[in-house]
């Protein structure tokens, strides 16, 4: 069902964990060819899945860590070109979505009420974990976006708890998106990584889709015991946003909404949605 934005939403929004790709890929079609076509199509399909334009998006990006959970309070966030070695034009790209200090305050209050450490950063800009996928999801940059940091230490249980604290936003027309990568080992890319990425991806799908929703948190807290876990994530900052998406949709069914078995020449990668649409 499609809803007019002037009316109150009639259903709870799902949450997402998306694989956001590498660097400023939406602005590198000439250089990358068809490499990102499947990922781009899956991201572009999210508005159709949701069935309406949300009031705002809260995005937890793998590319921001802070001592306390930190909310972006900037009304007009600048660009943060947090990548290296890309063509000169990619350091001039723009994704000028508005921020939302009002949502930032709401997020801060929810996190504080859960007893978790939180602060607002009034200056923080948008990093590529936000603007690269958002260029595919909402290319007009007309939906307000607020970023939320990970907390240093990357404790899975703490980020699941963060998701639980944020769950009320789903009834307030705010879309919660965890932006990372289901496989992130930059030293082991390409065909030689197919086996380890598949082993971890198979476990991930079983843990968050095929298993009982009530058991997901326990599986994810023990993710390091998964097959090829540390080969897939030598450092887990690109996996931890999944914990937030899962925590905010505890008890809801999961569905794999993007999957490739030969990404970048051989990687097995996936994205997930939690909750009905």
PDB file of C-alpha atoms in Angstrom:
ATOM      1  CA  UNK A   1       0.000   0.000   0.000  1.00  0.00           C
ATOM      2  CA  UNK A   2       1.222   3.474  -0.847  1.00  0.00           C
ATOM      3  CA  UNK A   3       0.741   6.217   1.710  1.00  0.00           C
ATOM      4  CA  UNK A   4       0.580   9.948   1.187  1.00  0.00           C
ATOM      5  CA  UNK A   5       3.228  11.708   3.246  1.00  0.00           C
ATOM      6  CA  UNK A   6       0.655  14.113   4.645  1.00  0.00           C
ATOM      7  CA  UNK A   7      -1.118  11.316   6.484  1.00  0.00           C
ATOM      8  CA  UNK A   8      -0.003   9.266   9.435  1.00  0.00           C
ATOM      9  CA  UNK A   9       1.711   6.026   8.502  1.00  0.00           C
ATOM     10  CA  UNK A  10      -0.458   2.994   9.068  1.00  0.00           C
ATOM     11  CA  UNK A  11       2.272   0.402   9.503  1.00  0.00           C
ATOM     12  CA  UNK A  12       5.581  -0.035  11.246  1.00  0.00           C
ATOM     13  CA  UNK A  13       8.627   0.416   9.046  1.00  0.00           C
ATOM     14  CA  UNK A  14      11.092  -2.445   8.631  1.00  0.00           C
ATOM     15  CA  UNK A  15      14.805  -2.093   9.335  1.00  0.00           C
ATOM     16  CA  UNK A  16      17.663  -2.850   6.958  1.00  0.00           C
ATOM     17  CA  UNK A  17      21.257  -3.986   6.994  1.00  0.00           C
ATOM     18  CA  UNK A  18      22.796  -3.089   3.646  1.00  0.00           C
ATOM     19  CA  UNK A  19      26.126  -3.846   2.049  1.00  0.00           C
ATOM     20  CA  UNK A  20      27.151  -0.364   0.964  1.00  0.00           C
ATOM     21  CA  UNK A  21      29.885  -1.193  -1.547  1.00  0.00           C
ATOM     22  CA  UNK A  22      33.305   0.366  -1.887  1.00  0.00           C
ATOM     23  CA  UNK A  23      34.057   4.081  -1.765  1.00  0.00           C
ATOM     24  CA  UNK A  24      32.151   6.459  -4.068  1.00  0.00           C
ATOM     25  CA  UNK A  25      30.981   3.751  -6.464  1.00  0.00           C
ATOM     26  CA  UNK A  26      27.749   5.453  -7.688  1.00  0.00           C
ATOM     27  CA  UNK A  27      29.917   8.150  -9.258  1.00  0.00           C
ATOM     28  CA  UNK A  28      32.249   5.659 -10.968  1.00  0.00           C
ATOM     29  CA  UNK A  29      30.054   3.932 -13.523  1.00  0.00           C
ATOM     30  CA  UNK A  30      32.611   4.609 -16.253  1.00  0.00           C
ATOM     31  CA  UNK A  31      35.400   3.035 -14.235  1.00  0.00           C
ATOM     32  CA  UNK A  32      33.403   0.187 -12.685  1.00  0.00           C
ATOM     33  CA  UNK A  33      31.137  -0.901 -15.539  1.00  0.00           C
ATOM     34  CA  UNK A  34      28.505  -3.401 -14.379  1.00  0.00           C
ATOM     35  CA  UNK A  35      30.267  -4.286 -11.119  1.00  0.00           C
ATOM     36  CA  UNK A  36      27.679  -2.581  -8.927  1.00  0.00           C
ATOM     37  CA  UNK A  37      24.557  -3.108 -11.033  1.00  0.00           C
ATOM     38  CA  UNK A  38      22.995  -5.749  -8.764  1.00  0.00           C
ATOM     39  CA  UNK A  39      23.750  -3.866  -5.573  1.00  0.00           C
ATOM     40  CA  UNK A  40      22.448  -0.615  -7.087  1.00  0.00           C
ATOM     41  CA  UNK A  41      19.229  -2.330  -8.180  1.00  0.00           C
ATOM     42  CA  UNK A  42      18.659  -3.779  -4.707  1.00  0.00           C
ATOM     43  CA  UNK A  43      19.160  -0.407  -3.043  1.00  0.00           C
ATOM     44  CA  UNK A  44      16.957   1.371  -5.586  1.00  0.00           C
ATOM     45  CA  UNK A  45      14.195  -1.146  -4.824  1.00  0.00           C
ATOM     46  CA  UNK A  46      13.995  -0.253  -1.146  1.00  0.00           C
ATOM     47  CA  UNK A  47      11.458   2.587  -1.607  1.00  0.00           C
ATOM     48  CA  UNK A  48       9.168   0.196  -3.470  1.00  0.00           C
ATOM     49  CA  UNK A  49       9.481  -2.382  -0.717  1.00  0.00           C
ATOM     50  CA  UNK A  50       8.656   0.171   1.955  1.00  0.00           C
ATOM     51  CA  UNK A  51       5.680   1.494   0.018  1.00  0.00           C
ATOM     52  CA  UNK A  52       6.014   5.094   1.149  1.00  0.00           C
ATOM     53  CA  UNK A  53       8.626   7.759   1.670  1.00  0.00           C
ATOM     54  CA  UNK A  54       9.666   7.813   5.331  1.00  0.00           C
ATOM     55  CA  UNK A  55       9.795  11.037   7.295  1.00  0.00           C
ATOM     56  CA  UNK A  56      13.523  10.545   7.800  1.00  0.00           C
ATOM     57  CA  UNK A  57      16.271   7.941   7.831  1.00  0.00           C
ATOM     58  CA  UNK A  58      18.508   7.069  10.751  1.00  0.00           C
ATOM     59  CA  UNK A  59      21.681   5.527   9.340  1.00  0.00           C
ATOM     60  CA  UNK A  60      24.289   3.688  11.358  1.00  0.00           C
ATOM     61  CA  UNK A  61      27.437   3.699   9.231  1.00  0.00           C
ATOM     62  CA  UNK A  62      30.472   1.462   9.640  1.00  0.00           C
ATOM     63  CA  UNK A  63      32.604   4.528   8.990  1.00  0.00           C
ATOM     64  CA  UNK A  64      31.910   6.383  12.227  1.00  0.00           C
ATOM     65  CA  UNK A  65      33.024   5.237  15.648  1.00  0.00           C
ATOM     66  CA  UNK A  66      33.027   7.325  18.816  1.00  0.00           C
ATOM     67  CA  UNK A  67      33.621   6.830  22.560  1.00  0.00           C
ATOM     68  CA  UNK A  68      29.873   7.223  23.167  1.00  0.00           C
ATOM     69  CA  UNK A  69      27.034   6.670  20.723  1.00  0.00           C
ATOM     70  CA  UNK A  70      27.037   9.982  18.870  1.00  0.00           C
ATOM     71  CA  UNK A  71      24.165  11.463  16.891  1.00  0.00           C
ATOM     72  CA  UNK A  72      24.659  13.805  13.961  1.00  0.00           C
ATOM     73  CA  UNK A  73      22.894  17.061  14.876  1.00  0.00           C
ATOM     74  CA  UNK A  74      23.864  19.101  11.826  1.00  0.00           C
ATOM     75  CA  UNK A  75      20.914  20.578   9.905  1.00  0.00           C
ATOM     76  CA  UNK A  76      23.008  20.767   6.706  1.00  0.00           C
ATOM     77  CA  UNK A  77      25.726  18.132   6.959  1.00  0.00           C
ATOM     78  CA  UNK A  78      28.804  18.624   4.755  1.00  0.00           C
ATOM     79  CA  UNK A  79      30.498  15.841   2.819  1.00  0.00           C
ATOM     80  CA  UNK A  80      33.259  13.708   4.347  1.00  0.00           C
ATOM     81  CA  UNK A  81      35.369  12.112   1.613  1.00  0.00           C
ATOM     82  CA  UNK A  82      36.661   9.310   3.821  1.00  0.00           C
ATOM     83  CA  UNK A  83      38.365   7.259   1.118  1.00  0.00           C
ATOM     84  CA  UNK A  84      41.604   7.322  -0.812  1.00  0.00           C
ATOM     85  CA  UNK A  85      42.942   6.474  -4.231  1.00  0.00           C
ATOM     86  CA  UNK A  86      39.814   7.274  -6.226  1.00  0.00           C
ATOM     87  CA  UNK A  87      39.478   9.582  -9.263  1.00  0.00           C
ATOM     88  CA  UNK A  88      39.640  13.339  -8.555  1.00  0.00           C
ATOM     89  CA  UNK A  89      35.987  13.930  -9.426  1.00  0.00           C
ATOM     90  CA  UNK A  90      34.883  11.658  -6.572  1.00  0.00           C
ATOM     91  CA  UNK A  91      36.194  14.226  -4.083  1.00  0.00           C
ATOM     92  CA  UNK A  92      33.708  16.746  -5.405  1.00  0.00           C
ATOM     93  CA  UNK A  93      30.530  14.649  -5.408  1.00  0.00           C
ATOM     94  CA  UNK A  94      27.542  15.983  -3.507  1.00  0.00           C
ATOM     95  CA  UNK A  95      24.670  14.318  -1.700  1.00  0.00           C
ATOM     96  CA  UNK A  96      22.919  17.251  -0.103  1.00  0.00           C
ATOM     97  CA  UNK A  97      20.199  15.576   1.915  1.00  0.00           C
ATOM     98  CA  UNK A  98      19.023  17.689   4.849  1.00  0.00           C
ATOM     99  CA  UNK A  99      19.808  16.670   8.384  1.00  0.00           C
ATOM    100  CA  UNK A 100      17.255  16.750  11.194  1.00  0.00           C
ATOM    101  CA  UNK A 101      18.239  18.229  14.562  1.00  0.00           C
ATOM    102  CA  UNK A 102      14.749  17.308  15.785  1.00  0.00           C
ATOM    103  CA  UNK A 103      15.311  13.632  15.025  1.00  0.00           C
ATOM    104  CA  UNK A 104      18.787  13.856  16.540  1.00  0.00           C
ATOM    105  CA  UNK A 105      17.257  15.016  19.814  1.00  0.00           C
ATOM    106  CA  UNK A 106      14.704  12.185  19.709  1.00  0.00           C
ATOM    107  CA  UNK A 107      17.431   9.616  19.068  1.00  0.00           C
ATOM    108  CA  UNK A 108      19.511  11.015  21.915  1.00  0.00           C
ATOM    109  CA  UNK A 109      16.580  10.778  24.318  1.00  0.00           C
ATOM    110  CA  UNK A 110      15.809   7.168  23.368  1.00  0.00           C
ATOM    111  CA  UNK A 111      19.414   6.076  23.809  1.00  0.00           C
ATOM    112  CA  UNK A 112      19.778   7.914  27.109  1.00  0.00           C
ATOM    113  CA  UNK A 113      16.556   6.358  28.392  1.00  0.00           C
ATOM    114  CA  UNK A 114      18.084   2.937  27.741  1.00  0.00           C
ATOM    115  CA  UNK A 115      21.038   3.807  29.948  1.00  0.00           C
ATOM    116  CA  UNK A 116      23.546   3.919  27.110  1.00  0.00           C
ATOM    117  CA  UNK A 117      26.136   6.693  26.718  1.00  0.00           C
ATOM    118  CA  UNK A 118      25.133   9.227  24.069  1.00  0.00           C
ATOM    119  CA  UNK A 119      25.961  12.682  22.809  1.00  0.00           C
ATOM    120  CA  UNK A 120      25.166  14.920  19.824  1.00  0.00           C
ATOM    121  CA  UNK A 121      27.783  16.183  17.373  1.00  0.00           C
ATOM    122  CA  UNK A 122      26.456  19.411  15.811  1.00  0.00           C
ATOM    123  CA  UNK A 123      29.185  19.565  13.143  1.00  0.00           C
ATOM    124  CA  UNK A 124      29.470  16.013  11.805  1.00  0.00           C
ATOM    125  CA  UNK A 125      29.086  15.498   8.043  1.00  0.00           C
ATOM    126  CA  UNK A 126      27.993  12.598   5.860  1.00  0.00           C
ATOM    127  CA  UNK A 127      30.515   9.791   5.231  1.00  0.00           C
ATOM    128  CA  UNK A 128      30.496   7.443   2.256  1.00  0.00           C
ATOM    129  CA  UNK A 129      28.816   4.700   4.268  1.00  0.00           C
ATOM    130  CA  UNK A 130      25.821   7.013   4.054  1.00  0.00           C
ATOM    131  CA  UNK A 131      26.035   8.919   0.797  1.00  0.00           C
ATOM    132  CA  UNK A 132      27.104   6.097  -1.521  1.00  0.00           C
ATOM    133  CA  UNK A 133      24.118   3.818  -0.832  1.00  0.00           C
ATOM    134  CA  UNK A 134      21.754   6.758  -0.397  1.00  0.00           C
ATOM    135  CA  UNK A 135      22.629   7.972  -3.905  1.00  0.00           C
ATOM    136  CA  UNK A 136      21.022   4.736  -5.117  1.00  0.00           C
ATOM    137  CA  UNK A 137      18.128   4.604  -2.613  1.00  0.00           C
ATOM    138  CA  UNK A 138      16.963   8.224  -2.846  1.00  0.00           C
ATOM    139  CA  UNK A 139      18.964   9.819  -5.683  1.00  0.00           C
ATOM    140  CA  UNK A 140      17.199  13.172  -5.307  1.00  0.00           C
ATOM    141  CA  UNK A 141      18.587  13.537  -1.767  1.00  0.00           C
ATOM    142  CA  UNK A 142      15.158  14.734  -0.668  1.00  0.00           C
ATOM    143  CA  UNK A 143      14.732  12.610   2.472  1.00  0.00           C
ATOM    144  CA  UNK A 144      16.324  13.881   5.712  1.00  0.00           C
ATOM    145  CA  UNK A 145      19.114  11.650   7.008  1.00  0.00           C
ATOM    146  CA  UNK A 146      20.676  11.552  10.462  1.00  0.00           C
ATOM    147  CA  UNK A 147      23.773   9.442  11.051  1.00  0.00           C
ATOM    148  CA  UNK A 148      24.470   7.618  14.304  1.00  0.00           C
ATOM    149  CA  UNK A 149      27.906   6.354  15.248  1.00  0.00           C
ATOM    150  CA  UNK A 150      29.007   2.971  16.416  1.00  0.00           C
ATOM    151  CA  UNK A 151      30.551   2.875  19.888  1.00  0.00           C
ATOM    152  CA  UNK A 152      34.230   2.080  20.184  1.00  0.00           C
ATOM    153  CA  UNK A 153      34.809  -1.425  21.431  1.00  0.00           C
ATOM    154  CA  UNK A 154      32.234  -2.689  18.936  1.00  0.00           C
ATOM    155  CA  UNK A 155      30.445  -4.837  21.519  1.00  0.00           C
ATOM    156  CA  UNK A 156      27.718  -6.828  19.725  1.00  0.00           C
ATOM    157  CA  UNK A 157      25.441  -6.966  22.775  1.00  0.00           C
ATOM    158  CA  UNK A 158      25.683  -3.227  23.285  1.00  0.00           C
ATOM    159  CA  UNK A 159      24.740  -2.532  19.657  1.00  0.00           C
ATOM    160  CA  UNK A 160      21.830  -4.964  19.859  1.00  0.00           C
ATOM    161  CA  UNK A 161      20.712  -3.004  22.935  1.00  0.00           C
ATOM    162  CA  UNK A 162      21.086   0.208  20.939  1.00  0.00           C
ATOM    163  CA  UNK A 163      18.761  -1.203  18.306  1.00  0.00           C
ATOM    164  CA  UNK A 164      16.184  -2.134  20.938  1.00  0.00           C
ATOM    165  CA  UNK A 165      16.319   1.419  22.283  1.00  0.00           C
ATOM    166  CA  UNK A 166      15.699   2.824  18.804  1.00  0.00           C
ATOM    167  CA  UNK A 167      12.787   0.505  17.963  1.00  0.00           C
ATOM    168  CA  UNK A 168      10.074   3.131  18.713  1.00  0.00           C
ATOM    169  CA  UNK A 169      11.303   5.124  15.712  1.00  0.00           C
ATOM    170  CA  UNK A 170       9.822   2.457  13.455  1.00  0.00           C
ATOM    171  CA  UNK A 171       6.358   3.613  14.554  1.00  0.00           C
ATOM    172  CA  UNK A 172       7.346   7.246  14.014  1.00  0.00           C
ATOM    173  CA  UNK A 173       7.996   6.898  10.263  1.00  0.00           C
ATOM    174  CA  UNK A 174      11.786   6.796  10.648  1.00  0.00           C
ATOM    175  CA  UNK A 175      13.631   4.161   8.631  1.00  0.00           C
ATOM    176  CA  UNK A 176      16.554   2.557  10.487  1.00  0.00           C
ATOM    177  CA  UNK A 177      19.384   1.428   8.205  1.00  0.00           C
ATOM    178  CA  UNK A 178      22.593  -0.280   9.232  1.00  0.00           C
ATOM    179  CA  UNK A 179      25.200   0.390   6.555  1.00  0.00           C
ATOM    180  CA  UNK A 180      28.208  -1.919   6.376  1.00  0.00           C
ATOM    181  CA  UNK A 181      29.305  -4.965   4.389  1.00  0.00           C
ATOM    182  CA  UNK A 182      28.521  -8.624   4.995  1.00  0.00           C
ATOM    183  CA  UNK A 183      32.135  -9.388   4.023  1.00  0.00           C
ATOM    184  CA  UNK A 184      34.944  -6.913   4.679  1.00  0.00           C
ATOM    185  CA  UNK A 185      38.505  -8.114   4.353  1.00  0.00           C
ATOM    186  CA  UNK A 186      40.332  -5.736   2.047  1.00  0.00           C
ATOM    187  CA  UNK A 187      43.431  -7.958   2.077  1.00  0.00           C
ATOM    188  CA  UNK A 188      41.493 -10.948   0.752  1.00  0.00           C
ATOM    189  CA  UNK A 189      39.308  -9.871  -2.157  1.00  0.00           C
ATOM    190  CA  UNK A 190      38.442 -11.477  -5.454  1.00  0.00           C
ATOM    191  CA  UNK A 191      38.158 -15.135  -6.500  1.00  0.00           C
ATOM    192  CA  UNK A 192      40.479 -16.425  -3.772  1.00  0.00           C
ATOM    193  CA  UNK A 193      38.016 -15.149  -1.159  1.00  0.00           C
ATOM    194  CA  UNK A 194      34.990 -16.980  -2.548  1.00  0.00           C
ATOM    195  CA  UNK A 195      35.202 -19.904  -0.141  1.00  0.00           C
ATOM    196  CA  UNK A 196      35.602 -17.928   3.073  1.00  0.00           C
ATOM    197  CA  UNK A 197      33.002 -15.332   2.084  1.00  0.00           C
ATOM    198  CA  UNK A 198      30.521 -18.099   1.216  1.00  0.00           C
ATOM    199  CA  UNK A 199      31.128 -19.922   4.469  1.00  0.00           C
ATOM    200  CA  UNK A 200      30.434 -16.815   6.492  1.00  0.00           C
ATOM    201  CA  UNK A 201      27.517 -15.726   4.302  1.00  0.00           C
ATOM    202  CA  UNK A 202      25.861 -19.147   4.656  1.00  0.00           C
ATOM    203  CA  UNK A 203      26.147 -18.871   8.431  1.00  0.00           C
ATOM    204  CA  UNK A 204      24.822 -15.305   8.401  1.00  0.00           C
ATOM    205  CA  UNK A 205      21.777 -16.265   6.342  1.00  0.00           C
ATOM    206  CA  UNK A 206      21.039 -19.174   8.673  1.00  0.00           C
ATOM    207  CA  UNK A 207      21.449 -16.962  11.720  1.00  0.00           C
ATOM    208  CA  UNK A 208      19.287 -14.014  10.674  1.00  0.00           C
ATOM    209  CA  UNK A 209      16.790 -15.479   8.184  1.00  0.00           C
ATOM    210  CA  UNK A 210      16.362 -19.230   8.547  1.00  0.00           C
ATOM    211  CA  UNK A 211      16.613 -19.425  12.312  1.00  0.00           C
ATOM    212  CA  UNK A 212      13.997 -18.340  14.826  1.00  0.00           C
ATOM    213  CA  UNK A 213      13.965 -14.550  15.333  1.00  0.00           C
ATOM    214  CA  UNK A 214      14.153 -15.085  19.089  1.00  0.00           C
ATOM    215  CA  UNK A 215      17.542 -16.787  18.659  1.00  0.00           C
ATOM    216  CA  UNK A 216      19.124 -14.168  16.387  1.00  0.00           C
ATOM    217  CA  UNK A 217      20.638 -12.032  19.119  1.00  0.00           C
ATOM    218  CA  UNK A 218      22.411 -15.001  20.680  1.00  0.00           C
ATOM    219  CA  UNK A 219      23.837 -16.047  17.317  1.00  0.00           C
ATOM    220  CA  UNK A 220      25.054 -12.535  16.553  1.00  0.00           C
ATOM    221  CA  UNK A 221      26.608 -12.014  19.965  1.00  0.00           C
ATOM    222  CA  UNK A 222      28.689 -15.116  19.237  1.00  0.00           C
ATOM    223  CA  UNK A 223      29.431 -14.253  15.621  1.00  0.00           C
ATOM    224  CA  UNK A 224      33.166 -14.853  16.095  1.00  0.00           C
ATOM    225  CA  UNK A 225      32.401 -18.581  16.370  1.00  0.00           C
ATOM    226  CA  UNK A 226      30.917 -18.604  12.856  1.00  0.00           C
ATOM    227  CA  UNK A 227      32.798 -20.354  10.030  1.00  0.00           C
ATOM    228  CA  UNK A 228      35.527 -18.087   8.613  1.00  0.00           C
ATOM    229  CA  UNK A 229      34.348 -15.259  10.890  1.00  0.00           C
ATOM    230  CA  UNK A 230      37.696 -13.504  11.283  1.00  0.00           C
ATOM    231  CA  UNK A 231      38.591 -14.130   7.659  1.00  0.00           C
ATOM    232  CA  UNK A 232      35.384 -12.343   6.669  1.00  0.00           C
ATOM    233  CA  UNK A 233      35.782  -9.582   9.255  1.00  0.00           C
ATOM    234  CA  UNK A 234      39.334  -9.118  10.569  1.00  0.00           C
ATOM    235  CA  UNK A 235      37.830  -6.074  12.273  1.00  0.00           C
ATOM    236  CA  UNK A 236      34.067  -6.098  12.735  1.00  0.00           C
ATOM    237  CA  UNK A 237      33.031  -2.461  12.203  1.00  0.00           C
ATOM    238  CA  UNK A 238      31.311  -3.370   8.915  1.00  0.00           C
ATOM    239  CA  UNK A 239      29.284  -6.137  10.589  1.00  0.00           C
ATOM    240  CA  UNK A 240      28.207  -4.317  13.762  1.00  0.00           C
ATOM    241  CA  UNK A 241      25.560  -2.124  12.025  1.00  0.00           C
ATOM    242  CA  UNK A 242      23.680  -5.402  11.487  1.00  0.00           C
ATOM    243  CA  UNK A 243      23.315  -5.708  15.261  1.00  0.00           C
ATOM    244  CA  UNK A 244      21.489  -2.380  15.407  1.00  0.00           C
ATOM    245  CA  UNK A 245      19.073  -3.335  12.613  1.00  0.00           C
ATOM    246  CA  UNK A 246      18.363  -6.671  14.281  1.00  0.00           C
ATOM    247  CA  UNK A 247      17.933  -5.181  17.747  1.00  0.00           C
ATOM    248  CA  UNK A 248      15.405  -2.663  16.437  1.00  0.00           C
ATOM    249  CA  UNK A 249      13.383  -5.467  14.835  1.00  0.00           C
ATOM    250  CA  UNK A 250      13.610  -8.102  17.540  1.00  0.00           C
ATOM    251  CA  UNK A 251      11.053 -10.820  16.979  1.00  0.00           C
ATOM    252  CA  UNK A 252      10.409  -9.822  13.356  1.00  0.00           C
ATOM    253  CA  UNK A 253      11.212 -12.125  10.468  1.00  0.00           C
ATOM    254  CA  UNK A 254      14.312 -11.456   8.400  1.00  0.00           C
ATOM    255  CA  UNK A 255      14.635 -11.639   4.631  1.00  0.00           C
ATOM    256  CA  UNK A 256      17.662 -11.518   2.368  1.00  0.00           C
ATOM    257  CA  UNK A 257      17.015  -8.719  -0.135  1.00  0.00           C
ATOM    258  CA  UNK A 258      20.343  -8.739  -1.980  1.00  0.00           C
ATOM    259  CA  UNK A 259      22.751 -11.558  -2.728  1.00  0.00           C
ATOM    260  CA  UNK A 260      25.658 -12.071  -5.094  1.00  0.00           C
ATOM    261  CA  UNK A 261      28.049 -14.986  -5.268  1.00  0.00           C
ATOM    262  CA  UNK A 262      30.679 -13.373  -7.475  1.00  0.00           C
ATOM    263  CA  UNK A 263      30.831  -9.742  -6.385  1.00  0.00           C
ATOM    264  CA  UNK A 264      34.124  -8.029  -7.273  1.00  0.00           C
ATOM    265  CA  UNK A 265      35.247 -11.191  -9.010  1.00  0.00           C
ATOM    266  CA  UNK A 266      34.302 -13.763  -6.415  1.00  0.00           C
ATOM    267  CA  UNK A 267      32.880 -12.483  -3.115  1.00  0.00           C
ATOM    268  CA  UNK A 268      29.625 -13.782  -1.650  1.00  0.00           C
ATOM    269  CA  UNK A 269      27.746 -10.813  -0.173  1.00  0.00           C
ATOM    270  CA  UNK A 270      24.231 -10.082   1.100  1.00  0.00           C
ATOM    271  CA  UNK A 271      21.870  -7.452   2.527  1.00  0.00           C
ATOM    272  CA  UNK A 272      18.873  -8.029   4.808  1.00  0.00           C
ATOM    273  CA  UNK A 273      15.519  -6.557   5.769  1.00  0.00           C
ATOM    274  CA  UNK A 274      13.813  -7.180   9.093  1.00  0.00           C
ATOM    275  CA  UNK A 275      10.088  -6.723   9.592  1.00  0.00           C
ATOM    276  CA  UNK A 276       7.095  -6.838   7.308  1.00  0.00           C
ATOM    277  CA  UNK A 277       6.491  -4.427   4.439  1.00  0.00           C
TER     278      UNK A 277
END
